[in-house]
Amino acid sequence: MSAIYEMLAECAGENQVFCMEPMSRHTTFRIGGPADWFVAPQNAEQLQAAVSACRRENLPFFILGNGSNLLVSDAGYHGVVIQIYKNMEKISVDGTKVRAEAGALLSALAASARDAELTGMEFASGIPGTLGGAVTMNAGAYGGEMKDILKNVTVLDTENRIRKLDVAELGLGYRTSLVKKENWIVLEAELELMPGDVSAITARMEELREMRTSKQPLNYPSAGSTFKRPEGYFAGKLIMDAGLAGASVNDAQISEKHCGFLINRGTATAEDVWKLMEKVRRAVWDQFGVVLEPEVRLLGTFPEPEQLR
Ligand SMILES: Cc1cc2nc3c(=O)[nH]c(=O)nc-3n(C[C@H](O)[C@H](O)[C@H](O)COP(=O)(O)OP(=O)(O)OC[C@H]3O[C@@H](n4cnc5c(N)ncnc54)[C@H](O)[C@@H]3O)c2cc1C
């Protein structure tokens, strides 16, 4: 057994460590080559041990949630992917506060909030990410964002210290946060919700679910919105107006249902997706003078994007 395997197994247990793990299994795009190492800690102590071992040994590592905002290169990732998902997904409710581990899915959190007759979380019920990924990206939809409901977040900082930060200390902005900028790792978070009426909450969640199903290509693998919303515009509308609905590179395609989504029609590679993203950026720049920035995070090696300005 290699020294890296033994090191990771000591931190998180032998059953939780995998070598050459295909990342296509862990991304909603269903794309991505193998991670040299993949580990799924079962609690904050194991996570802290794995992160600290990687840092000590100078091994690159990446924190993964549900992989719903991620494009992994075809050559994979030469390092350790540390997944915070199903092994760390406990949720507890206390009055109007909902506390959860970073691996809890937003859909599960929204369901727990509804069952506890708490409102405020409905906007996030259809976002297919974990709480950790949602805090990092300040995920949002239908007029709500994580910033509105977070009370505090417990992170592991780059010095391997556990810190509890108030929402105001997280620098949450449009699809960004200090968690992302400072490379902190979300361990758990507390949400502050409001007492609500179960039937109204359920109706709102159902309404939003129907809106998503009717407007988004949910029957194909994707990573949601490919590009951030440029100030004053909508990325999907710009892409549609550039005549790119249905444009494709092999099996990577701009959805005809919603041009903001780039879908995998079956056998798309990361290279196909990347080439299509570049084609879209170039066309939108040429026609409207707007630079589209990816919302999707890239992991592994990709060519430099074309400088458009
Ligand atoms: C069909 C579809 C619809 C979507 N709709 C929306 C939407 O309406 N609104 C929206 O905002 N997003 C949307 N998304 C994108 C995505 O679901 C969100 O960005 C989500 O918050 C990502 O969470 P994740 O757990 O999947 O993160 P991942 O994709 O696994 O990771 C995303 C980033 O977060 C980091 N990260 C993950 N977990 C942690 C952690 N515990 N600590 C520190 N960093 C962490 C990763 O390192 C990475 O940089 C959609 C995606 C899909 C596929």
Short mmCIF file of C-alpha atoms and ligand atoms in Angstrom, two decimals:
data_model
loop_
_atom_site.label_atom_id
_atom_site.label_comp_id
_atom_site.label_asym_id
_atom_site.label_seq_id
_atom_site.Cartn_x
_atom_site.Cartn_y
_atom_site.Cartn_z
CA MET A 1 0.00 0.00 0.00
CA SER A 2 1.26 3.47 -0.79
CA ALA A 3 2.25 5.90 1.92
CA ILE A 4 -0.50 8.31 0.83
CA TYR A 5 -3.17 5.61 1.14
CA GLU A 6 -1.97 4.74 4.63
CA MET A 7 -1.85 8.38 5.65
CA LEU A 8 -5.43 9.04 4.48
CA ALA A 9 -6.72 5.73 5.88
CA GLU A 10 -5.29 6.66 9.26
CA CYS A 11 -7.24 9.93 9.16
CA ALA A 12 -10.60 8.68 7.85
CA GLY A 13 -10.61 4.87 7.91
CA GLU A 14 -9.69 2.40 5.15
CA ASN A 15 -13.22 2.14 3.76
CA GLN A 16 -13.35 5.85 3.05
CA VAL A 17 -10.23 6.14 0.89
CA PHE A 18 -10.19 5.47 -2.87
CA CYS A 19 -7.45 5.58 -5.48
CA MET A 20 -8.02 6.77 -9.09
CA GLU A 21 -11.66 7.53 -8.35
CA PRO A 22 -13.59 8.67 -11.49
CA MET A 23 -14.87 12.17 -10.82
CA SER A 24 -17.65 11.62 -13.37
CA ARG A 25 -19.33 9.70 -10.51
CA HIS A 26 -19.27 12.74 -8.26
CA THR A 27 -20.33 15.61 -10.53
CA THR A 28 -23.82 16.43 -11.78
CA PHE A 29 -22.23 17.02 -15.23
CA ARG A 30 -21.26 13.28 -15.14
CA ILE A 31 -17.90 14.36 -16.54
CA GLY A 32 -14.35 14.19 -15.18
CA GLY A 33 -11.29 11.96 -15.14
CA PRO A 34 -9.93 10.25 -12.02
CA ALA A 35 -8.81 11.89 -8.80
CA ASP A 36 -5.51 10.37 -7.71
CA TRP A 37 -7.01 10.09 -4.22
CA PHE A 38 -10.54 10.47 -2.89
CA VAL A 39 -11.49 10.51 0.76
CA ALA A 40 -14.84 10.98 2.46
CA PRO A 41 -14.35 11.84 6.17
CA GLN A 42 -17.14 10.95 8.60
CA ASN A 43 -16.80 13.85 11.00
CA ALA A 44 -15.01 17.15 11.59
CA GLU A 45 -12.11 15.47 13.42
CA GLN A 46 -11.38 13.12 10.51
CA LEU A 47 -11.70 15.99 8.07
CA GLN A 48 -9.33 18.15 10.08
CA ALA A 49 -6.84 15.26 10.25
CA ALA A 50 -7.00 14.64 6.48
CA VAL A 51 -6.60 18.33 5.63
CA SER A 52 -3.74 18.76 8.05
CA ALA A 53 -1.97 15.64 6.66
CA CYS A 54 -2.30 16.97 3.08
CA ARG A 55 -0.92 20.34 4.16
CA ARG A 56 1.96 18.74 6.07
CA GLU A 57 2.89 16.57 3.06
CA ASN A 58 2.36 19.39 0.54
CA LEU A 59 -0.27 17.35 -1.28
CA PRO A 60 -2.77 19.43 -3.27
CA PHE A 61 -6.33 18.86 -2.08
CA PHE A 62 -9.80 19.96 -3.14
CA ILE A 63 -12.99 20.11 -1.08
CA LEU A 64 -15.97 18.59 -2.89
CA GLY A 65 -19.65 18.77 -1.97
CA ASN A 66 -22.20 17.32 -4.38
CA GLY A 67 -20.21 18.43 -7.44
CA SER A 68 -23.17 20.39 -8.78
CA ASN A 69 -21.14 23.45 -9.72
CA LEU A 70 -18.06 21.73 -11.01
CA LEU A 71 -16.30 20.81 -14.26
CA VAL A 72 -13.43 18.37 -13.74
CA SER A 73 -10.88 17.98 -16.54
CA ASP A 74 -10.67 14.76 -18.55
CA ALA A 75 -7.20 14.11 -17.15
CA GLY A 76 -8.69 14.27 -13.65
CA TYR A 77 -7.10 15.78 -10.58
CA HIS A 78 -3.60 15.08 -9.33
CA GLY A 79 -4.20 15.41 -5.65
CA VAL A 80 -6.67 14.46 -2.93
CA VAL A 81 -10.37 15.14 -3.33
CA ILE A 82 -11.92 15.44 0.13
CA GLN A 83 -15.66 15.02 -0.07
CA ILE A 84 -17.99 16.56 2.49
CA TYR A 85 -21.34 15.05 1.65
CA LYS A 86 -23.30 12.01 2.81
CA ASN A 87 -20.96 11.15 5.69
CA MET A 88 -21.50 14.57 7.23
CA GLU A 89 -25.15 15.51 6.76
CA LYS A 90 -26.72 15.73 10.23
CA ILE A 91 -29.48 18.30 10.67
CA SER A 92 -31.07 19.47 13.93
CA VAL A 93 -33.79 21.99 14.62
CA ASP A 94 -34.04 24.09 17.78
CA GLY A 95 -36.88 26.64 17.78
CA THR A 96 -36.29 28.84 14.72
CA LYS A 97 -32.67 27.75 14.35
CA VAL A 98 -31.61 24.96 12.00
CA ARG A 99 -28.13 23.61 12.52
CA ALA A 100 -26.51 21.27 9.99
CA GLU A 101 -23.25 19.68 8.97
CA ALA A 102 -21.75 20.97 5.72
CA GLY A 103 -22.62 17.82 3.76
CA ALA A 104 -26.40 18.19 4.25
CA LEU A 105 -28.23 18.78 0.96
CA LEU A 106 -30.22 21.99 0.64
CA SER A 107 -33.26 19.92 -0.35
CA ALA A 108 -33.01 17.97 2.93
CA LEU A 109 -32.58 21.20 4.89
CA ALA A 110 -35.61 22.73 3.20
CA ALA A 111 -37.64 19.62 4.00
CA SER A 112 -36.54 19.69 7.67
CA ALA A 113 -37.41 23.38 7.90
CA ARG A 114 -40.84 22.75 6.39
CA ASP A 115 -41.49 19.84 8.78
CA ALA A 116 -40.58 22.13 11.68
CA GLU A 117 -42.99 24.77 10.31
CA LEU A 118 -40.18 27.19 9.52
CA THR A 119 -40.16 29.49 6.49
CA GLY A 120 -37.25 31.16 4.65
CA MET A 121 -35.54 28.16 3.11
CA GLU A 122 -38.02 27.52 0.27
CA PHE A 123 -35.94 29.37 -2.34
CA ALA A 124 -33.12 26.83 -1.94
CA SER A 125 -35.16 23.64 -2.01
CA GLY A 126 -34.39 22.93 -5.69
CA ILE A 127 -30.67 23.82 -5.65
CA PRO A 128 -28.88 20.46 -5.84
CA GLY A 129 -25.91 21.40 -3.64
CA THR A 130 -24.69 20.79 -0.12
CA LEU A 131 -24.84 23.41 2.63
CA GLY A 132 -21.02 23.79 2.42
CA GLY A 133 -21.09 24.39 -1.33
CA ALA A 134 -24.03 26.77 -0.95
CA VAL A 135 -22.29 28.86 1.72
CA THR A 136 -19.10 28.99 -0.38
CA MET A 137 -20.99 30.09 -3.51
CA ASN A 138 -23.62 32.11 -1.61
CA ALA A 139 -26.11 30.10 -3.65
CA GLY A 140 -29.38 31.79 -4.46
CA ALA A 141 -32.55 31.53 -6.49
CA TYR A 142 -35.91 33.21 -6.95
CA GLY A 143 -34.99 36.31 -4.96
CA GLY A 144 -33.38 34.50 -2.00
CA GLU A 145 -29.76 33.76 -1.19
CA MET A 146 -27.89 31.97 1.59
CA LYS A 147 -26.85 35.33 3.03
CA ASP A 148 -30.49 36.00 4.01
CA ILE A 149 -30.84 32.93 6.23
CA LEU A 150 -27.36 32.18 7.59
CA LYS A 151 -26.67 33.07 11.21
CA ASN A 152 -23.17 31.69 11.65
CA VAL A 153 -20.78 29.26 10.00
CA THR A 154 -18.08 27.07 11.52
CA VAL A 155 -15.02 26.82 9.28
CA LEU A 156 -11.59 25.24 9.27
CA ASP A 157 -9.15 28.00 8.30
CA THR A 158 -5.82 27.72 6.46
CA GLU A 159 -3.98 27.44 9.80
CA ASN A 160 -6.14 24.38 10.56
CA ARG A 161 -8.02 26.26 13.31
CA ILE A 162 -11.76 25.78 13.80
CA ARG A 163 -13.52 29.17 13.87
CA LYS A 164 -17.16 30.13 14.28
CA LEU A 165 -17.93 33.18 12.16
CA ASP A 166 -20.96 35.41 12.19
CA VAL A 167 -22.70 35.86 8.81
CA ALA A 168 -21.38 39.45 8.63
CA GLU A 169 -17.81 38.11 8.71
CA LEU A 170 -18.30 35.88 5.67
CA GLY A 171 -18.15 38.54 2.92
CA LEU A 172 -21.12 37.00 1.13
CA GLY A 173 -21.81 38.56 -2.30
CA TYR A 174 -23.16 37.45 -5.66
CA ARG A 175 -21.95 33.81 -5.97
CA THR A 176 -18.94 34.56 -3.80
CA SER A 177 -17.75 34.61 -0.19
CA LEU A 178 -14.65 34.91 1.96
CA VAL A 179 -14.89 31.12 2.37
CA LYS A 180 -14.09 30.88 -1.34
CA LYS A 181 -11.46 33.64 -1.36
CA GLU A 182 -9.66 32.52 1.80
CA ASN A 183 -9.92 28.77 1.07
CA TRP A 184 -11.75 28.08 4.31
CA ILE A 185 -13.61 24.81 4.70
CA VAL A 186 -17.19 24.84 5.92
CA LEU A 187 -17.80 22.30 8.70
CA GLU A 188 -21.29 23.30 9.77
CA ALA A 189 -23.67 26.22 9.77
CA GLU A 190 -26.64 27.60 11.64
CA LEU A 191 -29.62 29.10 9.85
CA GLU A 192 -32.14 31.48 11.39
CA LEU A 193 -35.62 30.99 9.95
CA MET A 194 -39.10 32.24 10.84
CA PRO A 195 -42.22 30.45 12.04
CA GLY A 196 -44.45 29.74 9.05
CA ASP A 197 -47.46 27.83 7.87
CA VAL A 198 -46.74 24.30 6.60
CA SER A 199 -49.24 24.40 3.77
CA ALA A 200 -47.97 27.79 2.52
CA ILE A 201 -44.36 26.56 2.71
CA THR A 202 -45.22 23.35 0.87
CA ALA A 203 -47.14 25.28 -1.79
CA ARG A 204 -44.22 27.66 -2.36
CA MET A 205 -41.75 24.78 -2.67
CA GLU A 206 -44.03 23.05 -5.16
CA GLU A 207 -44.47 26.28 -7.15
CA LEU A 208 -40.70 26.75 -7.39
CA ARG A 209 -40.22 23.09 -8.33
CA GLU A 210 -42.68 23.50 -11.19
CA MET A 211 -40.94 26.68 -12.35
CA ARG A 212 -37.60 24.84 -12.44
CA THR A 213 -39.00 21.83 -14.25
CA SER A 214 -40.72 23.95 -16.87
CA LYS A 215 -37.75 26.29 -17.50
CA GLN A 216 -34.61 24.21 -16.90
CA PRO A 217 -33.27 21.14 -18.78
CA LEU A 218 -33.30 18.96 -15.66
CA ASN A 219 -33.44 15.73 -17.68
CA TYR A 220 -29.82 16.22 -18.81
CA PRO A 221 -26.65 16.30 -16.70
CA SER A 222 -25.40 19.87 -16.18
CA ALA A 223 -23.86 22.11 -13.56
CA GLY A 224 -26.71 24.64 -13.52
CA SER A 225 -25.96 28.15 -14.81
CA THR A 226 -22.66 28.01 -16.67
CA PHE A 227 -21.88 31.72 -16.44
CA LYS A 228 -22.43 34.36 -13.79
CA ARG A 229 -25.03 37.02 -14.44
CA PRO A 230 -23.13 40.01 -15.89
CA GLU A 231 -24.14 43.34 -14.35
CA GLY A 232 -27.29 44.57 -16.11
CA TYR A 233 -27.82 41.44 -18.23
CA PHE A 234 -28.88 37.80 -18.07
CA ALA A 235 -26.30 35.34 -19.36
CA GLY A 236 -28.94 33.02 -20.84
CA LYS A 237 -30.60 35.86 -22.78
CA LEU A 238 -27.27 37.11 -24.17
CA ILE A 239 -26.41 33.57 -25.31
CA MET A 240 -29.83 33.16 -26.91
CA ASP A 241 -29.60 36.56 -28.63
CA ALA A 242 -26.17 35.58 -29.94
CA GLY A 243 -27.96 32.76 -31.80
CA LEU A 244 -26.34 30.01 -29.78
CA ALA A 245 -29.40 28.05 -28.59
CA GLY A 246 -28.63 24.42 -29.41
CA ALA A 247 -24.98 25.17 -30.38
CA SER A 248 -22.78 22.22 -29.60
CA VAL A 249 -19.30 20.75 -29.48
CA ASN A 250 -19.79 17.00 -29.78
CA ASP A 251 -22.19 16.05 -26.95
CA ALA A 252 -21.80 19.33 -25.06
CA GLN A 253 -24.72 21.57 -25.96
CA ILE A 254 -26.24 24.93 -25.09
CA SER A 255 -29.69 23.91 -23.90
CA GLU A 256 -32.47 25.04 -26.20
CA LYS A 257 -34.80 25.09 -23.19
CA HIS A 258 -32.58 27.48 -21.19
CA CYS A 259 -29.50 28.96 -22.86
CA GLY A 260 -27.89 29.64 -19.48
CA PHE A 261 -27.45 25.88 -19.08
CA LEU A 262 -24.78 23.89 -20.87
CA ILE A 263 -25.84 20.24 -20.93
CA ASN A 264 -24.16 16.89 -21.42
CA ARG A 265 -26.20 14.99 -24.01
CA GLY A 266 -24.47 11.74 -23.10
CA THR A 267 -20.79 11.48 -23.92
CA ALA A 268 -19.53 15.06 -23.59
CA THR A 269 -15.98 15.45 -22.30
CA ALA A 270 -14.62 18.30 -20.22
CA GLU A 271 -12.74 19.45 -23.32
CA ASP A 272 -16.01 19.64 -25.27
CA VAL A 273 -17.62 21.69 -22.49
CA TRP A 274 -14.62 23.99 -22.21
CA LYS A 275 -14.49 24.59 -25.99
CA LEU A 276 -18.20 25.38 -26.07
CA MET A 277 -17.81 27.79 -23.13
CA GLU A 278 -15.03 29.58 -25.01
CA LYS A 279 -17.12 29.72 -28.18
CA VAL A 280 -19.99 31.28 -26.21
CA ARG A 281 -17.72 33.82 -24.47
CA ARG A 282 -16.22 34.89 -27.82
CA ALA A 283 -19.63 35.23 -29.56
CA VAL A 284 -21.21 37.22 -26.70
CA TRP A 285 -18.17 39.51 -26.56
CA ASP A 286 -18.16 40.04 -30.34
CA GLN A 287 -21.86 40.78 -30.52
CA PHE A 288 -22.58 42.62 -27.26
CA GLY A 289 -19.20 43.62 -25.80
CA VAL A 290 -20.01 41.71 -22.59
CA VAL A 291 -17.49 39.40 -20.93
CA LEU A 292 -19.08 36.25 -19.49
CA GLU A 293 -17.34 34.84 -16.41
CA PRO A 294 -17.82 31.17 -15.56
CA GLU A 295 -19.95 30.44 -12.52
CA VAL A 296 -18.97 26.76 -12.78
CA ARG A 297 -15.73 25.99 -10.92
CA LEU A 298 -13.00 24.25 -12.92
CA LEU A 299 -10.88 21.51 -11.34
CA GLY A 300 -7.78 20.02 -12.96
CA THR A 301 -5.86 21.40 -15.91
CA PHE A 302 -7.58 23.52 -18.56
CA PRO A 303 -6.15 25.87 -21.22
CA GLU A 304 -6.07 29.58 -20.34
CA PRO A 305 -9.36 31.27 -21.36
CA GLU A 306 -9.08 33.77 -24.18
CA GLN A 307 -8.50 37.35 -22.97
CA LEU A 308 -11.43 39.25 -24.44
CA ARG A 309 -10.93 42.84 -23.33
C1 LIG B 1 -29.73 21.63 -12.20
C2 LIG B 1 -28.95 22.64 -11.37
C3 LIG B 1 -29.57 23.77 -10.89
C4 LIG B 1 -28.87 24.70 -10.13
N1 LIG B 1 -29.52 25.81 -9.67
C5 LIG B 1 -28.84 26.71 -8.91
C6 LIG B 1 -29.51 27.87 -8.40
O1 LIG B 1 -30.70 28.09 -8.62
N2 LIG B 1 -28.77 28.74 -7.66
C7 LIG B 1 -27.45 28.55 -7.39
O2 LIG B 1 -26.85 29.38 -6.69
N3 LIG B 1 -26.80 27.47 -7.86
C8 LIG B 1 -27.45 26.55 -8.61
N4 LIG B 1 -26.79 25.44 -9.07
C9 LIG B 1 -25.34 25.29 -8.82
C10 LIG B 1 -24.98 24.52 -7.54
O3 LIG B 1 -26.02 23.62 -7.14
C11 LIG B 1 -24.65 25.45 -6.37
O4 LIG B 1 -23.56 26.29 -6.70
C12 LIG B 1 -24.34 24.69 -5.09
O5 LIG B 1 -24.25 25.61 -4.03
C13 LIG B 1 -23.03 23.92 -5.16
O6 LIG B 1 -22.97 23.02 -4.06
P1 LIG B 1 -22.16 21.65 -4.14
O7 LIG B 1 -22.21 21.01 -2.81
O8 LIG B 1 -22.62 20.83 -5.28
O9 LIG B 1 -20.70 22.21 -4.41
P2 LIG B 1 -19.56 21.62 -5.37
O10 LIG B 1 -19.99 21.74 -6.78
O11 LIG B 1 -19.13 20.30 -4.89
O12 LIG B 1 -18.41 22.70 -5.09
C14 LIG B 1 -18.60 24.06 -5.50
C15 LIG B 1 -17.53 24.90 -4.81
O13 LIG B 1 -17.79 24.91 -3.40
C16 LIG B 1 -16.65 24.41 -2.70
N5 LIG B 1 -17.14 23.64 -1.54
C17 LIG B 1 -18.04 22.62 -1.53
N6 LIG B 1 -18.26 22.21 -0.26
C18 LIG B 1 -17.47 22.99 0.55
C19 LIG B 1 -17.23 23.05 1.94
N7 LIG B 1 -17.85 22.24 2.82
N8 LIG B 1 -16.34 23.96 2.39
C20 LIG B 1 -15.69 24.79 1.55
N9 LIG B 1 -15.87 24.78 0.21
C21 LIG B 1 -16.76 23.89 -0.28
C22 LIG B 1 -15.88 23.56 -3.69
O14 LIG B 1 -14.52 23.49 -3.34
C23 LIG B 1 -16.11 24.34 -4.98
O15 LIG B 1 -15.23 25.42 -5.07
C24 LIG B 1 -27.48 24.49 -9.84
C25 LIG B 1 -26.86 23.32 -10.31
C26 LIG B 1 -27.58 22.40 -11.08
C27 LIG B 1 -26.87 21.16 -11.55
#
